[in-house]
Short mmCIF file of C-alpha atoms in Angstrom, two decimals:
data_model
loop_
_atom_site.label_atom_id
_atom_site.label_comp_id
_atom_site.label_asym_id
_atom_site.label_seq_id
_atom_site.Cartn_x
_atom_site.Cartn_y
_atom_site.Cartn_z
CA UNK A 2 -4.76 27.08 7.79
CA UNK A 3 -5.01 23.31 8.15
CA UNK A 4 -2.22 21.25 9.64
CA UNK A 5 -0.49 18.54 7.61
CA UNK A 6 1.25 15.49 8.99
CA UNK A 7 4.83 14.96 7.94
CA UNK A 8 5.23 11.54 9.57
CA UNK A 9 4.04 8.35 7.92
CA UNK A 10 0.85 6.71 9.17
CA UNK A 11 1.13 2.94 8.82
CA UNK A 12 -1.94 1.41 7.14
CA UNK A 13 -1.27 -1.91 8.91
CA UNK A 14 -0.54 -0.98 12.55
CA UNK A 15 -0.75 -4.59 13.76
CA UNK A 16 1.80 -5.79 11.20
CA UNK A 17 5.51 -4.86 11.42
CA UNK A 18 6.60 -3.45 8.05
CA UNK A 19 10.21 -4.62 8.32
CA UNK A 20 10.33 -8.16 6.90
CA UNK A 21 12.81 -9.59 9.41
CA UNK A 22 10.97 -7.99 12.33
CA UNK A 23 7.65 -9.32 11.02
CA UNK A 24 8.97 -12.88 10.72
CA UNK A 25 10.34 -12.70 14.28
CA UNK A 26 7.10 -11.22 15.65
CA UNK A 27 4.94 -13.86 13.94
CA UNK A 28 7.12 -16.65 15.31
CA UNK A 29 6.87 -15.20 18.84
CA UNK A 30 3.09 -14.91 18.59
CA UNK A 31 2.78 -18.49 17.42
CA UNK A 32 4.89 -19.63 20.35
CA UNK A 33 2.75 -17.70 22.84
CA UNK A 34 -0.40 -19.21 21.37
CA UNK A 35 1.03 -22.71 21.55
CA UNK A 36 2.30 -22.30 25.12
CA UNK A 37 -1.09 -20.93 26.19
CA UNK A 38 -2.95 -23.89 24.71
CA UNK A 39 -0.39 -26.41 26.02
CA UNK A 40 -0.77 -24.98 29.52
CA UNK A 41 -4.58 -25.14 29.35
CA UNK A 42 -4.49 -28.78 28.24
CA UNK A 43 -2.08 -29.71 31.05
CA UNK A 44 -4.08 -27.88 33.71
CA UNK A 45 -7.29 -29.74 32.82
CA UNK A 46 -5.48 -33.07 32.28
CA UNK A 47 -6.63 -33.27 28.67
CA UNK A 48 -4.72 -34.72 25.72
CA UNK A 49 -7.51 -34.74 23.12
CA UNK A 50 -8.65 -31.85 20.96
CA UNK A 51 -11.46 -31.30 18.46
CA UNK A 52 -11.20 -28.60 15.80
CA UNK A 53 -13.27 -27.70 12.76
CA UNK A 54 -11.23 -27.13 9.59
CA UNK A 55 -12.77 -24.97 6.87
CA UNK A 56 -9.87 -24.43 4.51
CA UNK A 57 -9.70 -20.80 5.63
CA UNK A 58 -6.97 -18.83 7.38
CA UNK A 59 -8.29 -18.84 10.95
CA UNK A 60 -8.88 -22.58 11.31
CA UNK A 61 -5.55 -23.23 9.58
CA UNK A 62 -3.70 -21.11 12.14
CA UNK A 63 -5.59 -22.78 15.00
CA UNK A 64 -4.59 -26.21 13.68
CA UNK A 65 -0.94 -25.13 13.40
CA UNK A 66 -1.08 -23.96 17.03
CA UNK A 67 -2.74 -27.22 18.12
CA UNK A 68 0.05 -29.23 16.49
CA UNK A 69 2.74 -27.08 18.15
CA UNK A 70 1.00 -27.29 21.55
CA UNK A 71 0.81 -31.07 21.24
CA UNK A 72 4.50 -31.14 20.40
CA UNK A 73 5.27 -29.09 23.54
CA UNK A 74 3.27 -31.50 25.69
CA UNK A 75 4.51 -34.64 23.99
CA UNK A 76 1.02 -35.64 22.82
CA UNK A 77 0.20 -37.71 19.74
CA UNK A 78 -1.19 -35.72 16.78
CA UNK A 79 -3.72 -38.53 16.28
CA UNK A 80 -5.43 -37.14 19.38
CA UNK A 81 -6.26 -34.01 17.39
CA UNK A 82 -9.65 -34.75 15.83
CA UNK A 83 -9.70 -32.42 12.83
CA UNK A 84 -13.14 -32.22 11.28
CA UNK A 85 -14.17 -30.81 7.92
CA UNK A 86 -17.92 -30.31 7.59
CA UNK A 87 -18.92 -29.47 4.01
CA UNK A 88 -22.15 -27.53 3.69
CA UNK A 89 -24.12 -25.67 1.05
CA UNK A 90 -21.38 -23.15 0.31
CA UNK A 91 -18.30 -25.36 0.53
CA UNK A 92 -16.15 -25.26 -2.61
CA UNK A 93 -13.87 -27.97 -3.96
CA UNK A 94 -10.86 -25.74 -3.32
CA UNK A 95 -11.47 -25.24 0.40
CA UNK A 96 -12.56 -28.86 0.94
CA UNK A 97 -9.42 -30.17 -0.78
CA UNK A 98 -7.21 -27.83 1.25
CA UNK A 99 -8.95 -28.90 4.47
CA UNK A 100 -8.41 -32.61 3.91
CA UNK A 101 -4.83 -32.09 2.72
CA UNK A 102 -3.98 -30.02 5.79
CA UNK A 103 -5.40 -32.57 8.22
CA UNK A 104 -3.59 -35.47 6.55
CA UNK A 105 -0.26 -33.65 6.27
CA UNK A 106 -0.30 -32.84 9.99
CA UNK A 107 -1.03 -36.47 10.85
CA UNK A 108 -4.26 -35.75 12.73
CA UNK A 109 -7.31 -37.98 12.97
CA UNK A 110 -9.35 -36.80 9.97
CA UNK A 111 -13.15 -36.68 9.98
CA UNK A 112 -15.26 -35.62 7.00
CA UNK A 113 -18.86 -35.04 8.08
CA UNK A 114 -21.35 -33.50 5.66
CA UNK A 115 -23.95 -31.26 7.29
CA UNK A 116 -26.38 -31.29 4.34
CA UNK A 117 -28.85 -33.86 5.66
CA UNK A 118 -28.81 -32.60 9.26
CA UNK A 119 -29.40 -28.98 8.25
CA UNK A 120 -32.13 -29.88 5.75
CA UNK A 121 -33.90 -31.86 8.50
CA UNK A 122 -33.53 -28.85 10.79
CA UNK A 123 -35.06 -26.62 8.11
CA UNK A 124 -38.08 -28.96 7.99
CA UNK A 125 -38.36 -28.90 11.79
CA UNK A 126 -38.41 -25.09 11.98
CA UNK A 127 -40.34 -24.65 8.70
CA UNK A 128 -37.53 -22.82 6.95
CA UNK A 129 -37.61 -22.74 3.16
CA UNK A 130 -34.22 -24.11 2.03
CA UNK A 131 -34.39 -21.85 -1.03
CA UNK A 132 -34.54 -18.75 1.16
CA UNK A 133 -30.89 -17.81 1.64
CA UNK A 134 -31.34 -15.55 4.65
CA UNK A 135 -29.54 -15.28 7.99
CA UNK A 136 -31.40 -18.35 9.29
CA UNK A 137 -30.11 -20.34 6.32
CA UNK A 138 -26.55 -19.26 7.08
CA UNK A 139 -26.54 -19.52 10.88
CA UNK A 140 -28.21 -22.94 10.94
CA UNK A 141 -25.13 -24.31 9.20
CA UNK A 142 -22.71 -22.66 11.65
CA UNK A 143 -24.65 -23.96 14.66
CA UNK A 144 -24.90 -27.47 13.23
CA UNK A 145 -21.12 -27.52 12.82
CA UNK A 146 -20.62 -26.38 16.42
CA UNK A 147 -23.01 -29.06 17.69
CA UNK A 148 -20.98 -31.72 15.88
CA UNK A 149 -17.71 -30.41 17.34
CA UNK A 150 -19.08 -30.18 20.88
CA UNK A 151 -20.53 -33.68 20.80
CA UNK A 152 -17.31 -35.11 19.35
CA UNK A 153 -15.45 -33.45 22.21
CA UNK A 154 -17.73 -35.30 24.63
CA UNK A 155 -17.22 -38.54 22.74
CA UNK A 156 -13.43 -38.34 22.72
CA UNK A 157 -13.01 -36.65 26.11
CA UNK A 158 -11.45 -33.55 24.60
CA UNK A 159 -12.11 -29.83 24.20
CA UNK A 160 -13.22 -27.81 21.19
CA UNK A 161 -10.58 -25.39 19.97
CA UNK A 162 -12.01 -22.07 18.78
CA UNK A 163 -10.72 -20.50 15.59
CA UNK A 164 -12.26 -16.99 15.47
CA UNK A 165 -9.94 -13.97 15.39
CA UNK A 166 -9.91 -10.50 16.99
CA UNK A 167 -11.30 -8.73 13.91
CA UNK A 168 -14.32 -11.05 13.78
CA UNK A 169 -14.97 -10.46 17.49
CA UNK A 170 -14.75 -6.69 17.02
CA UNK A 171 -17.35 -6.81 14.24
CA UNK A 172 -19.42 -9.66 15.66
CA UNK A 173 -18.79 -11.52 12.38
CA UNK A 174 -19.56 -14.89 13.94
CA UNK A 175 -22.71 -16.88 14.67
CA UNK A 176 -23.83 -16.62 18.29
CA UNK A 177 -23.44 -20.09 19.80
CA UNK A 178 -22.03 -21.22 16.47
CA UNK A 179 -18.42 -20.57 15.48
CA UNK A 180 -18.56 -17.96 18.27
CA UNK A 181 -18.31 -20.70 20.93
CA UNK A 182 -15.57 -23.11 22.03
CA UNK A 183 -13.66 -24.17 25.15
CA UNK A 184 -10.50 -22.20 24.26
CA UNK A 185 -9.93 -19.66 21.48
CA UNK A 186 -6.29 -19.38 20.40
CA UNK A 187 -6.81 -16.62 17.80
CA UNK A 188 -8.96 -14.32 19.94
CA UNK A 189 -6.37 -11.53 20.21
CA UNK A 190 -4.97 -11.76 16.67
CA UNK A 191 -6.40 -9.43 13.99
CA UNK A 192 -7.21 -10.76 10.53
CA UNK A 193 -4.44 -8.75 8.84
CA UNK A 194 -1.87 -10.49 11.04
CA UNK A 195 -3.30 -14.02 10.75
CA UNK A 196 -2.31 -14.20 7.09
CA UNK A 197 1.32 -13.24 7.82
CA UNK A 198 1.60 -15.79 10.63
CA UNK A 199 0.38 -18.56 8.32
CA UNK A 200 2.66 -17.35 5.52
CA UNK A 201 5.62 -17.30 7.92
CA UNK A 202 4.89 -20.87 8.96
CA UNK A 203 4.59 -21.89 5.31
CA UNK A 204 8.03 -20.38 4.65
CA UNK A 205 9.45 -22.44 7.53
CA UNK A 206 7.95 -25.59 6.00
CA UNK A 207 9.48 -24.73 2.62
CA UNK A 208 12.89 -24.38 4.26
CA UNK A 209 12.42 -27.78 5.91
CA UNK A 210 11.51 -29.39 2.58
CA UNK A 211 7.84 -29.93 3.47
CA UNK A 212 6.71 -28.58 0.11
CA UNK A 213 3.30 -30.29 0.06
CA UNK A 214 2.33 -28.66 3.35
CA UNK A 215 3.79 -25.31 2.29
CA UNK A 216 1.91 -25.37 -1.04
CA UNK A 217 -1.38 -26.08 0.74
CA UNK A 218 -0.75 -23.26 3.21
CA UNK A 219 0.09 -20.77 0.46
CA UNK A 220 -3.11 -21.67 -1.41
CA UNK A 221 -5.13 -21.14 1.77
CA UNK A 222 -3.49 -17.69 2.13
CA UNK A 223 -4.59 -16.87 -1.43
CA UNK A 224 -8.20 -18.01 -0.92
CA UNK A 225 -10.79 -15.19 -0.54
CA UNK A 226 -12.02 -14.76 3.04
CA UNK A 227 -15.50 -16.32 3.25
CA UNK A 228 -17.79 -18.13 5.72
CA UNK A 229 -18.95 -20.24 2.74
CA UNK A 230 -22.55 -20.35 3.94
CA UNK A 231 -24.15 -19.43 0.61
CA UNK A 232 -24.05 -21.65 -2.51
CA UNK A 233 -20.96 -21.20 -4.74
CA UNK A 234 -21.07 -19.74 -8.26
CA UNK A 235 -21.99 -21.92 -11.25
CA UNK A 236 -18.30 -22.59 -11.91
CA UNK A 237 -17.81 -23.79 -8.31
CA UNK A 238 -16.05 -20.73 -6.91
CA UNK A 239 -16.69 -18.83 -3.67
CA UNK A 240 -19.69 -16.55 -4.09
CA UNK A 241 -19.89 -15.13 -0.57
CA UNK A 242 -16.89 -12.92 0.13
CA UNK A 243 -16.76 -11.39 3.60
CA UNK A 244 -15.08 -8.13 2.64
CA UNK A 245 -17.75 -7.44 0.00
CA UNK A 246 -20.34 -7.56 2.82
CA UNK A 247 -18.68 -5.68 5.66
CA UNK A 248 -15.74 -3.88 4.05
CA UNK A 249 -12.01 -4.41 3.98
CA UNK A 250 -10.33 -5.99 7.00
CA UNK A 251 -7.39 -3.70 6.27
CA UNK A 252 -9.59 -0.75 7.20
CA UNK A 253 -11.40 -2.46 10.08
CA UNK A 254 -8.11 -3.46 11.71
CA UNK A 255 -6.79 0.09 11.29
CA UNK A 256 -9.92 1.48 13.00
CA UNK A 257 -9.76 -1.16 15.74
CA UNK A 258 -6.12 -0.46 16.56
CA UNK A 259 -6.61 3.28 16.95
CA UNK A 260 -9.86 2.84 18.89
CA UNK A 261 -8.52 0.32 21.41
CA UNK A 262 -4.80 1.11 21.54
CA UNK A 263 -4.89 4.90 21.25
CA UNK A 264 -8.51 5.67 22.26
CA UNK A 265 -8.87 8.09 19.36
CA UNK A 266 -12.32 9.51 18.48
CA UNK A 267 -13.95 8.78 15.07
CA UNK A 268 -12.90 12.08 13.46
CA UNK A 269 -9.23 11.52 14.25
CA UNK A 270 -9.31 7.88 13.12
CA UNK A 271 -10.92 8.97 9.86
CA UNK A 272 -8.30 11.68 9.30
CA UNK A 273 -5.47 9.21 9.95
CA UNK A 274 -7.06 6.65 7.61
CA UNK A 275 -7.06 9.23 4.81
CA UNK A 276 -3.33 9.69 5.33
CA UNK A 277 -2.68 5.96 5.53
CA UNK A 278 -4.84 4.72 2.63
CA UNK A 279 -5.13 7.84 0.45
CA UNK A 280 -7.74 10.52 -0.18
CA UNK A 281 -8.95 8.65 -3.27
CA UNK A 282 -10.48 6.02 -0.95
CA UNK A 283 -12.42 8.64 0.98
CA UNK A 284 -15.91 7.25 0.31
CA UNK A 285 -14.89 3.66 1.02
CA UNK A 286 -13.14 4.64 4.25
CA UNK A 287 -16.15 6.59 5.50
CA UNK A 288 -18.72 3.91 4.68
CA UNK A 289 -16.53 1.23 6.27
CA UNK A 290 -16.02 3.41 9.37
CA UNK A 291 -19.82 3.63 9.77
CA UNK A 292 -20.07 -0.15 9.50
CA UNK A 293 -17.28 -0.57 12.02
CA UNK A 294 -18.84 1.58 14.76
CA UNK A 295 -22.35 0.21 14.19
CA UNK A 296 -21.21 -3.39 14.42
CA UNK A 297 -18.70 -2.76 17.22
CA UNK A 298 -21.43 -1.46 19.52
CA UNK A 299 -24.29 -3.75 18.57
CA UNK A 300 -22.24 -6.96 18.77
CA UNK A 301 -20.84 -6.53 22.29
CA UNK A 302 -23.20 -9.25 23.59
CA UNK A 303 -21.12 -11.82 21.71
CA UNK A 304 -17.93 -10.64 23.37
CA UNK A 305 -19.45 -10.69 26.87
CA UNK A 306 -19.63 -14.48 26.77
CA UNK A 307 -16.66 -15.28 24.55
CA UNK A 308 -14.42 -18.26 25.42
CA UNK A 309 -11.10 -18.06 27.22
CA UNK A 310 -8.08 -17.40 25.04
CA UNK A 311 -4.46 -16.33 25.17
CA UNK A 312 -3.62 -12.61 24.87
CA UNK A 313 -0.60 -12.11 22.61
CA UNK A 314 -0.58 -8.37 21.89
CA UNK A 315 -1.47 -4.99 23.32
CA UNK A 316 -5.11 -5.18 22.21
CA UNK A 317 -7.73 -7.66 23.37
CA UNK A 318 -11.54 -7.74 23.70
CA UNK A 319 -11.94 -10.31 26.47
CA UNK A 320 -14.53 -9.22 29.08
CA UNK A 321 -12.32 -10.86 31.72
CA UNK A 322 -9.35 -8.63 30.96
CA UNK A 323 -9.04 -5.62 28.72
CA UNK A 324 -12.55 -4.80 27.60
CA UNK A 325 -15.55 -4.31 29.86
CA UNK A 326 -18.54 -2.82 28.09
CA UNK A 327 -22.30 -3.24 28.59
CA UNK A 328 -24.10 -4.99 25.74
CA UNK A 329 -26.65 -2.17 25.53
CA UNK A 330 -24.09 0.68 25.42
CA UNK A 331 -25.28 3.52 23.19
CA UNK A 332 -23.39 4.28 20.00
CA UNK A 333 -25.15 7.64 19.57
CA UNK A 334 -22.19 9.93 20.35
CA UNK A 335 -19.80 8.03 18.09
CA UNK A 336 -22.24 7.70 15.19
CA UNK A 337 -23.16 11.39 15.48
CA UNK A 338 -19.50 12.27 14.97
CA UNK A 339 -19.09 9.78 12.12
CA UNK A 340 -22.21 11.11 10.36
CA UNK A 341 -20.77 14.64 10.42
CA UNK A 342 -17.62 13.54 8.58
CA UNK A 343 -17.23 14.10 4.87
#
């Protein structure tokens, strides 16, 4: 006879379920991020920072941390060069939230369209601008990174990376695009936790009476996760939604936690996911698990040259600390087990 678990399996292992505990944990994580960045800036005698703001969760959290690090060091927020770079997929909603965020934090605000530069690049490499393939998408990400890097040179600062742990696990970043920076404050924070940290900060701003900032932050939390590299819908809304392409971050973070923290094999992770998310999601869980293992193995090359960043939890993918793995490691054993699941 089969065994049945009687204990509860948490579907969000990175996120404390108790509200008070979660608020406290998110505040502690934010503080660790800010202290890490503040220390890096002091060590390299740097008081200028360049950061790209997309209107999404990750760059919003990175900006919050930048502001808190500057406060710790006694730096002027005007030395944070916050840059929004609208491209072919940028919507009015995310662009408005980006500019509002930068202004409300009192940063130096730059609005640089990448349309002309990318179209010129398409001509140079003979890319049809109507072909919305991976070249079309990644050219935009790399153009944005070039702008940020060169601004950092111009203002004698560093580029602050915004990518999170979940994106690193899946390789959901453009190599030498948003993948690269001088310091990555979100590198050990999974996507499911990023939202709660931003929401917690928004709640703090509400309590302080900063309603305009809080409202902007809440709207960012409610915006679909997207790289915004494909044109929006006819009514101006986000057409490219990340979780429709690679699966739910709820599932990916669950898989990641039990792979890295507990070292469980695919069959056990799958069985636990069925308990956590319900048997009715069986097909979705299995297809997402296949995506997870395939991407986790094939995208290691991006992690092997990832930027420095602060570690704030028990799980990290930095090649200089927790995770050493060859880029050409075979996924055969893991995929064989996954393919036998049903």
